[in-house]
Amino acid sequence: MADRPDILVLNGPNLNMLGVREPAIYGHDTLGDIEEACHARADALGLAVDFRQSNHEGELVTIIQQARDTHMAIVLNAGAYTHTSVAIHDALALSELPVIELHLSNTFKREAFRHHSYISGVATGVIAGFGAHGYLLALEAVARLVGAEGAGDEENGA
Ligand code: DQA
């Protein structure tokens, strides 16, 4: 809906393979399942979600650049580019938008190469280790940040 804050939920490489990709680590939900759950939660929170995925670093950069003028916040699971991409770091910095860094897995419990993130230094906050539910937690955090009308409803109006 046009009058709702538009939130970019952006997914990086290999996240299109959720459901079949290492389910012991990433769970059984597909990216389509997660998208559906995001739209339902966004509706309740008074947000509109623009849910995207790309396997290409440059395309992710372009999408983030465009969000600067069209979106109110970014929820980003950059996948493996989290650990490698200065270009995505720079795009997020120039977007001047609130950014929630998101990971399905707890990257700090995993291999050492996943412990460093180029995203964290330009993120408002980080959510990791809660599986697909992390996307909904991120939307709740964003609703607070942008002052959406449903923000806080999950806490009995607090
Ligand atoms: C991930 C963690 C990354 O280390 C990994 O490369 C991914 C997914 C996660 O959601 O847990 O692709 O971002």
mmCIF file with all atom_site columns, C-alpha atoms and ligand atoms in Angstrom:
data_model
loop_
_atom_site.group_PDB
_atom_site.id
_atom_site.type_symbol
_atom_site.label_atom_id
_atom_site.label_alt_id
_atom_site.label_comp_id
_atom_site.label_asym_id
_atom_site.label_entity_id
_atom_site.label_seq_id
_atom_site.pdbx_PDB_ins_code
_atom_site.Cartn_x
_atom_site.Cartn_y
_atom_site.Cartn_z
_atom_site.occupancy
_atom_site.B_iso_or_equiv
_atom_site.pdbx_formal_charge
_atom_site.auth_seq_id
_atom_site.auth_comp_id
_atom_site.auth_asym_id
_atom_site.auth_atom_id
_atom_site.pdbx_PDB_model_num
ATOM   1   C CA . MET A 1 1   ? 0.000  0.000   0.000  1.00 0.00 ? 1   MET A CA 1
ATOM   2   C CA . ALA A 1 2   ? 1.324  3.400   -0.999 1.00 0.00 ? 2   ALA A CA 1
ATOM   3   C CA . ASP A 1 3   ? 0.822  5.080   2.404  1.00 0.00 ? 3   ASP A CA 1
ATOM   4   C CA . ARG A 1 4   ? 2.761  2.460   4.358  1.00 0.00 ? 4   ARG A CA 1
ATOM   5   C CA . PRO A 1 5   ? 6.512  2.757   4.974  1.00 0.00 ? 5   PRO A CA 1
ATOM   6   C CA . ASP A 1 6   ? 8.171  0.634   2.307  1.00 0.00 ? 6   ASP A CA 1
ATOM   7   C CA . ILE A 1 7   ? 10.839 -1.716  3.686  1.00 0.00 ? 7   ILE A CA 1
ATOM   8   C CA . LEU A 1 8   ? 13.381 -3.435  1.441  1.00 0.00 ? 8   LEU A CA 1
ATOM   9   C CA . VAL A 1 9   ? 14.021 -7.021  2.567  1.00 0.00 ? 9   VAL A CA 1
ATOM   10  C CA . LEU A 1 10  ? 17.025 -8.004  0.506  1.00 0.00 ? 10  LEU A CA 1
ATOM   11  C CA . ASN A 1 11  ? 18.556 -11.462 0.225  1.00 0.00 ? 11  ASN A CA 1
ATOM   12  C CA . GLY A 1 12  ? 21.944 -12.335 -1.202 1.00 0.00 ? 12  GLY A CA 1
ATOM   13  C CA . PRO A 1 13  ? 23.529 -15.374 -2.839 1.00 0.00 ? 13  PRO A CA 1
ATOM   14  C CA . ASN A 1 14  ? 22.267 -18.917 -2.314 1.00 0.00 ? 14  ASN A CA 1
ATOM   15  C CA . LEU A 1 15  ? 19.285 -17.814 -0.256 1.00 0.00 ? 15  LEU A CA 1
ATOM   16  C CA . ASN A 1 16  ? 17.081 -18.722 -3.238 1.00 0.00 ? 16  ASN A CA 1
ATOM   17  C CA . MET A 1 17  ? 18.035 -22.323 -2.368 1.00 0.00 ? 17  MET A CA 1
ATOM   18  C CA . LEU A 1 18  ? 16.575 -22.274 1.155  1.00 0.00 ? 18  LEU A CA 1
ATOM   19  C CA . GLY A 1 19  ? 14.552 -25.398 1.856  1.00 0.00 ? 19  GLY A CA 1
ATOM   20  C CA . VAL A 1 20  ? 17.066 -27.656 0.133  1.00 0.00 ? 20  VAL A CA 1
ATOM   21  C CA . ARG A 1 21  ? 20.251 -25.862 1.229  1.00 0.00 ? 21  ARG A CA 1
ATOM   22  C CA . GLU A 1 22  ? 21.836 -27.451 4.330  1.00 0.00 ? 22  GLU A CA 1
ATOM   23  C CA . PRO A 1 23  ? 18.522 -27.642 6.242  1.00 0.00 ? 23  PRO A CA 1
ATOM   24  C CA . ALA A 1 24  ? 20.289 -28.562 9.488  1.00 0.00 ? 24  ALA A CA 1
ATOM   25  C CA . ILE A 1 25  ? 21.805 -25.064 9.421  1.00 0.00 ? 25  ILE A CA 1
ATOM   26  C CA . TYR A 1 26  ? 19.240 -22.975 7.539  1.00 0.00 ? 26  TYR A CA 1
ATOM   27  C CA . GLY A 1 27  ? 15.956 -24.806 8.241  1.00 0.00 ? 27  GLY A CA 1
ATOM   28  C CA . HIS A 1 28  ? 13.255 -26.189 5.966  1.00 0.00 ? 28  HIS A CA 1
ATOM   29  C CA . ASP A 1 29  ? 11.430 -22.994 5.040  1.00 0.00 ? 29  ASP A CA 1
ATOM   30  C CA . THR A 1 30  ? 11.858 -21.855 1.451  1.00 0.00 ? 30  THR A CA 1
ATOM   31  C CA . LEU A 1 31  ? 12.519 -18.213 0.601  1.00 0.00 ? 31  LEU A CA 1
ATOM   32  C CA . GLY A 1 32  ? 8.920  -18.126 -0.697 1.00 0.00 ? 32  GLY A CA 1
ATOM   33  C CA . ASP A 1 33  ? 7.656  -19.279 2.722  1.00 0.00 ? 33  ASP A CA 1
ATOM   34  C CA . ILE A 1 34  ? 9.705  -16.547 4.380  1.00 0.00 ? 34  ILE A CA 1
ATOM   35  C CA . GLU A 1 35  ? 8.439  -13.925 1.957  1.00 0.00 ? 35  GLU A CA 1
ATOM   36  C CA . GLU A 1 36  ? 4.833  -14.911 2.685  1.00 0.00 ? 36  GLU A CA 1
ATOM   37  C CA . ALA A 1 37  ? 5.431  -14.687 6.460  1.00 0.00 ? 37  ALA A CA 1
ATOM   38  C CA . CYS A 1 38  ? 7.089  -11.279 6.012  1.00 0.00 ? 38  CYS A CA 1
ATOM   39  C CA . HIS A 1 39  ? 4.110  -9.886  4.105  1.00 0.00 ? 39  HIS A CA 1
ATOM   40  C CA . ALA A 1 40  ? 1.717  -11.141 6.812  1.00 0.00 ? 40  ALA A CA 1
ATOM   41  C CA . ARG A 1 41  ? 3.793  -9.595  9.632  1.00 0.00 ? 41  ARG A CA 1
ATOM   42  C CA . ALA A 1 42  ? 4.317  -6.392  7.678  1.00 0.00 ? 42  ALA A CA 1
ATOM   43  C CA . ASP A 1 43  ? 0.538  -6.054  7.253  1.00 0.00 ? 43  ASP A CA 1
ATOM   44  C CA . ALA A 1 44  ? 0.052  -6.366  11.021 1.00 0.00 ? 44  ALA A CA 1
ATOM   45  C CA . LEU A 1 45  ? 2.804  -3.818  11.664 1.00 0.00 ? 45  LEU A CA 1
ATOM   46  C CA . GLY A 1 46  ? 1.557  -1.299  9.109  1.00 0.00 ? 46  GLY A CA 1
ATOM   47  C CA . LEU A 1 47  ? 4.544  -1.764  6.809  1.00 0.00 ? 47  LEU A CA 1
ATOM   48  C CA . ALA A 1 48  ? 4.869  -2.653  3.134  1.00 0.00 ? 48  ALA A CA 1
ATOM   49  C CA . VAL A 1 49  ? 7.622  -5.122  2.230  1.00 0.00 ? 49  VAL A CA 1
ATOM   50  C CA . ASP A 1 50  ? 9.561  -5.207  -1.017 1.00 0.00 ? 50  ASP A CA 1
ATOM   51  C CA . PHE A 1 51  ? 11.137 -8.686  -0.883 1.00 0.00 ? 51  PHE A CA 1
ATOM   52  C CA . ARG A 1 52  ? 14.081 -9.296  -3.235 1.00 0.00 ? 52  ARG A CA 1
ATOM   53  C CA . GLN A 1 53  ? 16.886 -11.795 -3.859 1.00 0.00 ? 53  GLN A CA 1
ATOM   54  C CA . SER A 1 54  ? 19.961 -11.784 -6.069 1.00 0.00 ? 54  SER A CA 1
ATOM   55  C CA . ASN A 1 55  ? 23.025 -13.982 -6.447 1.00 0.00 ? 55  ASN A CA 1
ATOM   56  C CA . HIS A 1 56  ? 24.998 -11.065 -7.937 1.00 0.00 ? 56  HIS A CA 1
ATOM   57  C CA . GLU A 1 57  ? 26.988 -8.574  -5.874 1.00 0.00 ? 57  GLU A CA 1
ATOM   58  C CA . GLY A 1 58  ? 26.611 -5.697  -8.373 1.00 0.00 ? 58  GLY A CA 1
ATOM   59  C CA . GLU A 1 59  ? 22.857 -6.196  -8.572 1.00 0.00 ? 59  GLU A CA 1
ATOM   60  C CA . LEU A 1 60  ? 22.609 -6.073  -4.779 1.00 0.00 ? 60  LEU A CA 1
ATOM   61  C CA . VAL A 1 61  ? 24.611 -2.821  -4.847 1.00 0.00 ? 61  VAL A CA 1
ATOM   62  C CA . THR A 1 62  ? 22.252 -1.320  -7.453 1.00 0.00 ? 62  THR A CA 1
ATOM   63  C CA . ILE A 1 63  ? 19.146 -2.343  -5.499 1.00 0.00 ? 63  ILE A CA 1
ATOM   64  C CA . ILE A 1 64  ? 20.572 -0.749  -2.321 1.00 0.00 ? 64  ILE A CA 1
ATOM   65  C CA . GLN A 1 65  ? 21.476 2.456   -4.214 1.00 0.00 ? 65  GLN A CA 1
ATOM   66  C CA . GLN A 1 66  ? 17.920 2.741   -5.562 1.00 0.00 ? 66  GLN A CA 1
ATOM   67  C CA . ALA A 1 67  ? 16.404 2.139   -2.098 1.00 0.00 ? 67  ALA A CA 1
ATOM   68  C CA . ARG A 1 68  ? 17.880 5.449   -0.908 1.00 0.00 ? 68  ARG A CA 1
ATOM   69  C CA . ASP A 1 69  ? 15.069 7.343   -2.661 1.00 0.00 ? 69  ASP A CA 1
ATOM   70  C CA . THR A 1 70  ? 12.233 4.845   -2.436 1.00 0.00 ? 70  THR A CA 1
ATOM   71  C CA . HIS A 1 71  ? 12.412 2.941   0.866  1.00 0.00 ? 71  HIS A CA 1
ATOM   72  C CA . MET A 1 72  ? 12.414 3.735   4.594  1.00 0.00 ? 72  MET A CA 1
ATOM   73  C CA . ALA A 1 73  ? 14.727 0.961   5.826  1.00 0.00 ? 73  ALA A CA 1
ATOM   74  C CA . ILE A 1 74  ? 16.653 -2.104  4.685  1.00 0.00 ? 74  ILE A CA 1
ATOM   75  C CA . VAL A 1 75  ? 16.649 -5.607  6.166  1.00 0.00 ? 75  VAL A CA 1
ATOM   76  C CA . LEU A 1 76  ? 19.632 -7.361  4.607  1.00 0.00 ? 76  LEU A CA 1
ATOM   77  C CA . ASN A 1 77  ? 20.729 -10.969 4.636  1.00 0.00 ? 77  ASN A CA 1
ATOM   78  C CA . ALA A 1 78  ? 23.753 -10.557 2.396  1.00 0.00 ? 78  ALA A CA 1
ATOM   79  C CA . GLY A 1 79  ? 24.680 -14.260 2.641  1.00 0.00 ? 79  GLY A CA 1
ATOM   80  C CA . ALA A 1 80  ? 28.369 -14.888 1.958  1.00 0.00 ? 80  ALA A CA 1
ATOM   81  C CA . TYR A 1 81  ? 28.865 -11.294 0.710  1.00 0.00 ? 81  TYR A CA 1
ATOM   82  C CA . THR A 1 82  ? 28.517 -10.290 4.375  1.00 0.00 ? 82  THR A CA 1
ATOM   83  C CA . HIS A 1 83  ? 32.060 -11.538 4.858  1.00 0.00 ? 83  HIS A CA 1
ATOM   84  C CA . THR A 1 84  ? 33.626 -10.217 1.645  1.00 0.00 ? 84  THR A CA 1
ATOM   85  C CA . SER A 1 85  ? 31.884 -7.179  0.180  1.00 0.00 ? 85  SER A CA 1
ATOM   86  C CA . VAL A 1 86  ? 33.284 -3.686  0.646  1.00 0.00 ? 86  VAL A CA 1
ATOM   87  C CA . ALA A 1 87  ? 30.973 -2.652  -2.236 1.00 0.00 ? 87  ALA A CA 1
ATOM   88  C CA . ILE A 1 88  ? 27.847 -3.608  -0.279 1.00 0.00 ? 88  ILE A CA 1
ATOM   89  C CA . HIS A 1 89  ? 29.237 -1.869  2.816  1.00 0.00 ? 89  HIS A CA 1
ATOM   90  C CA . ASP A 1 90  ? 29.726 1.317   0.765  1.00 0.00 ? 90  ASP A CA 1
ATOM   91  C CA . ALA A 1 91  ? 26.248 1.108   -0.822 1.00 0.00 ? 91  ALA A CA 1
ATOM   92  C CA . LEU A 1 92  ? 24.644 0.766   2.613  1.00 0.00 ? 92  LEU A CA 1
ATOM   93  C CA . ALA A 1 93  ? 26.620 3.749   3.909  1.00 0.00 ? 93  ALA A CA 1
ATOM   94  C CA . LEU A 1 94  ? 25.500 5.970   1.052  1.00 0.00 ? 94  LEU A CA 1
ATOM   95  C CA . SER A 1 95  ? 21.874 4.844   1.392  1.00 0.00 ? 95  SER A CA 1
ATOM   96  C CA . GLU A 1 96  ? 21.631 6.733   4.720  1.00 0.00 ? 96  GLU A CA 1
ATOM   97  C CA . LEU A 1 97  ? 18.808 4.339   5.709  1.00 0.00 ? 97  LEU A CA 1
ATOM   98  C CA . PRO A 1 98  ? 18.381 2.288   8.875  1.00 0.00 ? 98  PRO A CA 1
ATOM   99  C CA . VAL A 1 99  ? 19.834 -1.176  8.166  1.00 0.00 ? 99  VAL A CA 1
ATOM   100 C CA . ILE A 1 100 ? 19.126 -4.419  10.003 1.00 0.00 ? 100 ILE A CA 1
ATOM   101 C CA . GLU A 1 101 ? 21.791 -7.046  9.302  1.00 0.00 ? 101 GLU A CA 1
ATOM   102 C CA . LEU A 1 102 ? 20.160 -10.459 9.368  1.00 0.00 ? 102 LEU A CA 1
ATOM   103 C CA . HIS A 1 103 ? 21.401 -14.053 9.387  1.00 0.00 ? 103 HIS A CA 1
ATOM   104 C CA . LEU A 1 104 ? 19.426 -17.255 9.772  1.00 0.00 ? 104 LEU A CA 1
ATOM   105 C CA . SER A 1 105 ? 22.351 -18.947 11.510 1.00 0.00 ? 105 SER A CA 1
ATOM   106 C CA . ASN A 1 106 ? 24.454 -17.678 14.401 1.00 0.00 ? 106 ASN A CA 1
ATOM   107 C CA . THR A 1 107 ? 27.514 -16.853 12.319 1.00 0.00 ? 107 THR A CA 1
ATOM   108 C CA . PHE A 1 108 ? 29.677 -16.518 15.460 1.00 0.00 ? 108 PHE A CA 1
ATOM   109 C CA . LYS A 1 109 ? 29.107 -20.188 16.297 1.00 0.00 ? 109 LYS A CA 1
ATOM   110 C CA . ARG A 1 110 ? 30.393 -21.229 12.872 1.00 0.00 ? 110 ARG A CA 1
ATOM   111 C CA . GLU A 1 111 ? 33.661 -21.122 10.884 1.00 0.00 ? 111 GLU A CA 1
ATOM   112 C CA . ALA A 1 112 ? 36.069 -18.271 11.682 1.00 0.00 ? 112 ALA A CA 1
ATOM   113 C CA . PHE A 1 113 ? 35.638 -16.761 8.186  1.00 0.00 ? 113 PHE A CA 1
ATOM   114 C CA . ARG A 1 114 ? 31.994 -16.012 9.067  1.00 0.00 ? 114 ARG A CA 1
ATOM   115 C CA . HIS A 1 115 ? 32.929 -14.042 12.204 1.00 0.00 ? 115 HIS A CA 1
ATOM   116 C CA . HIS A 1 116 ? 33.810 -10.869 10.345 1.00 0.00 ? 116 HIS A CA 1
ATOM   117 C CA . SER A 1 117 ? 31.062 -8.799  8.716  1.00 0.00 ? 117 SER A CA 1
ATOM   118 C CA . TYR A 1 118 ? 31.460 -5.828  6.383  1.00 0.00 ? 118 TYR A CA 1
ATOM   119 C CA . ILE A 1 119 ? 27.789 -5.026  7.086  1.00 0.00 ? 119 ILE A CA 1
ATOM   120 C CA . SER A 1 120 ? 27.837 -4.674  10.891 1.00 0.00 ? 120 SER A CA 1
ATOM   121 C CA . GLY A 1 121 ? 29.770 -1.393  10.874 1.00 0.00 ? 121 GLY A CA 1
ATOM   122 C CA . VAL A 1 122 ? 27.037 0.307   8.856  1.00 0.00 ? 122 VAL A CA 1
ATOM   123 C CA . ALA A 1 123 ? 24.059 -1.528  10.417 1.00 0.00 ? 123 ALA A CA 1
ATOM   124 C CA . THR A 1 124 ? 21.688 -0.138  13.018 1.00 0.00 ? 124 THR A CA 1
ATOM   125 C CA . GLY A 1 125 ? 21.492 -3.615  14.558 1.00 0.00 ? 125 GLY A CA 1
ATOM   126 C CA . VAL A 1 126 ? 22.173 -7.294  13.914 1.00 0.00 ? 126 VAL A CA 1
ATOM   127 C CA . ILE A 1 127 ? 19.868 -10.327 14.246 1.00 0.00 ? 127 ILE A CA 1
ATOM   128 C CA . ALA A 1 128 ? 21.428 -13.786 13.880 1.00 0.00 ? 128 ALA A CA 1
ATOM   129 C CA . GLY A 1 129 ? 20.682 -17.348 14.915 1.00 0.00 ? 129 GLY A CA 1
ATOM   130 C CA . PHE A 1 130 ? 16.867 -17.376 15.049 1.00 0.00 ? 130 PHE A CA 1
ATOM   131 C CA . GLY A 1 131 ? 16.290 -19.034 11.675 1.00 0.00 ? 131 GLY A CA 1
ATOM   132 C CA . ALA A 1 132 ? 13.405 -17.797 9.542  1.00 0.00 ? 132 ALA A CA 1
ATOM   133 C CA . HIS A 1 133 ? 11.837 -16.137 12.606 1.00 0.00 ? 133 HIS A CA 1
ATOM   134 C CA . GLY A 1 134 ? 14.695 -13.631 12.455 1.00 0.00 ? 134 GLY A CA 1
ATOM   135 C CA . TYR A 1 135 ? 13.020 -11.978 9.451  1.00 0.00 ? 135 TYR A CA 1
ATOM   136 C CA . LEU A 1 136 ? 9.942  -11.258 11.573 1.00 0.00 ? 136 LEU A CA 1
ATOM   137 C CA . LEU A 1 137 ? 12.078 -9.988  14.452 1.00 0.00 ? 137 LEU A CA 1
ATOM   138 C CA . ALA A 1 138 ? 13.817 -7.676  11.987 1.00 0.00 ? 138 ALA A CA 1
ATOM   139 C CA . LEU A 1 139 ? 10.484 -6.295  10.759 1.00 0.00 ? 139 LEU A CA 1
ATOM   140 C CA . GLU A 1 140 ? 9.429  -5.617  14.359 1.00 0.00 ? 140 GLU A CA 1
ATOM   141 C CA . ALA A 1 141 ? 12.691 -3.735  14.947 1.00 0.00 ? 141 ALA A CA 1
ATOM   142 C CA . VAL A 1 142 ? 12.178 -1.756  11.739 1.00 0.00 ? 142 VAL A CA 1
ATOM   143 C CA . ALA A 1 143 ? 8.580  -0.880  12.652 1.00 0.00 ? 143 ALA A CA 1
ATOM   144 C CA . ARG A 1 144 ? 9.914  0.788   15.807 1.00 0.00 ? 144 ARG A CA 1
ATOM   145 C CA . LEU A 1 145 ? 12.667 2.581   13.902 1.00 0.00 ? 145 LEU A CA 1
ATOM   146 C CA . VAL A 1 146 ? 10.319 4.084   11.322 1.00 0.00 ? 146 VAL A CA 1
ATOM   147 C CA . GLY A 1 147 ? 7.430  4.678   13.740 1.00 0.00 ? 147 GLY A CA 1
ATOM   148 C CA . ALA A 1 148 ? 4.940  2.438   11.918 1.00 0.00 ? 148 ALA A CA 1
ATOM   149 C CA . GLU A 1 149 ? 1.393  2.428   13.268 1.00 0.00 ? 149 GLU A CA 1
ATOM   150 C CA . GLY A 1 150 ? 1.468  -1.259  14.385 1.00 0.00 ? 150 GLY A CA 1
ATOM   151 C CA . ALA A 1 151 ? 4.842  -0.938  16.154 1.00 0.00 ? 151 ALA A CA 1
ATOM   152 C CA . GLY A 1 152 ? 4.631  -2.097  19.786 1.00 0.00 ? 152 GLY A CA 1
ATOM   153 C CA . ASP A 1 153 ? 1.338  -3.983  19.348 1.00 0.00 ? 153 ASP A CA 1
ATOM   154 C CA . GLU A 1 154 ? 3.166  -7.236  20.110 1.00 0.00 ? 154 GLU A CA 1
ATOM   155 C CA . GLU A 1 155 ? 3.913  -5.877  23.605 1.00 0.00 ? 155 GLU A CA 1
ATOM   156 C CA . ASN A 1 156 ? 0.325  -5.052  24.600 1.00 0.00 ? 156 ASN A CA 1
ATOM   157 C CA . GLY A 1 157 ? 0.635  -1.495  23.433 1.00 0.00 ? 157 GLY A CA 1
ATOM   158 C CA . ALA A 1 158 ? 3.877  -0.655  25.262 1.00 0.00 ? 158 ALA A CA 1
HETATM 159 C C1 . DQA B 2 .   ? 23.932 -16.512 6.254  1.00 0.00 ? 1   DQA B C1 1
HETATM 160 C C2 . DQA B 2 .   ? 25.289 -16.783 6.906  1.00 0.00 ? 1   DQA B C2 1
HETATM 161 C C3 . DQA B 2 .   ? 26.411 -16.604 5.891  1.00 0.00 ? 1   DQA B C3 1
HETATM 162 O O1 . DQA B 2 .   ? 27.660 -16.880 6.504  1.00 0.00 ? 1   DQA B O1 1
HETATM 163 C C4 . DQA B 2 .   ? 26.225 -17.558 4.728  1.00 0.00 ? 1   DQA B C4 1
HETATM 164 O O2 . DQA B 2 .   ? 27.240 -17.368 3.765  1.00 0.00 ? 1   DQA B O2 1
HETATM 165 C C5 . DQA B 2 .   ? 24.878 -17.465 4.113  1.00 0.00 ? 1   DQA B C5 1
HETATM 166 C C6 . DQA B 2 .   ? 23.724 -17.345 4.993  1.00 0.00 ? 1   DQA B C6 1
HETATM 167 C C7 . DQA B 2 .   ? 22.758 -16.823 7.207  1.00 0.00 ? 1   DQA B C7 1
HETATM 168 O O3 . DQA B 2 .   ? 21.653 -16.395 6.911  1.00 0.00 ? 1   DQA B O3 1
HETATM 169 O O4 . DQA B 2 .   ? 22.952 -17.513 8.204  1.00 0.00 ? 1   DQA B O4 1
HETATM 170 O O5 . DQA B 2 .   ? 24.723 -17.554 2.910  1.00 0.00 ? 1   DQA B O5 1
HETATM 171 O O6 . DQA B 2 .   ? 23.855 -15.128 5.926  1.00 0.00 ? 1   DQA B O6 1
#
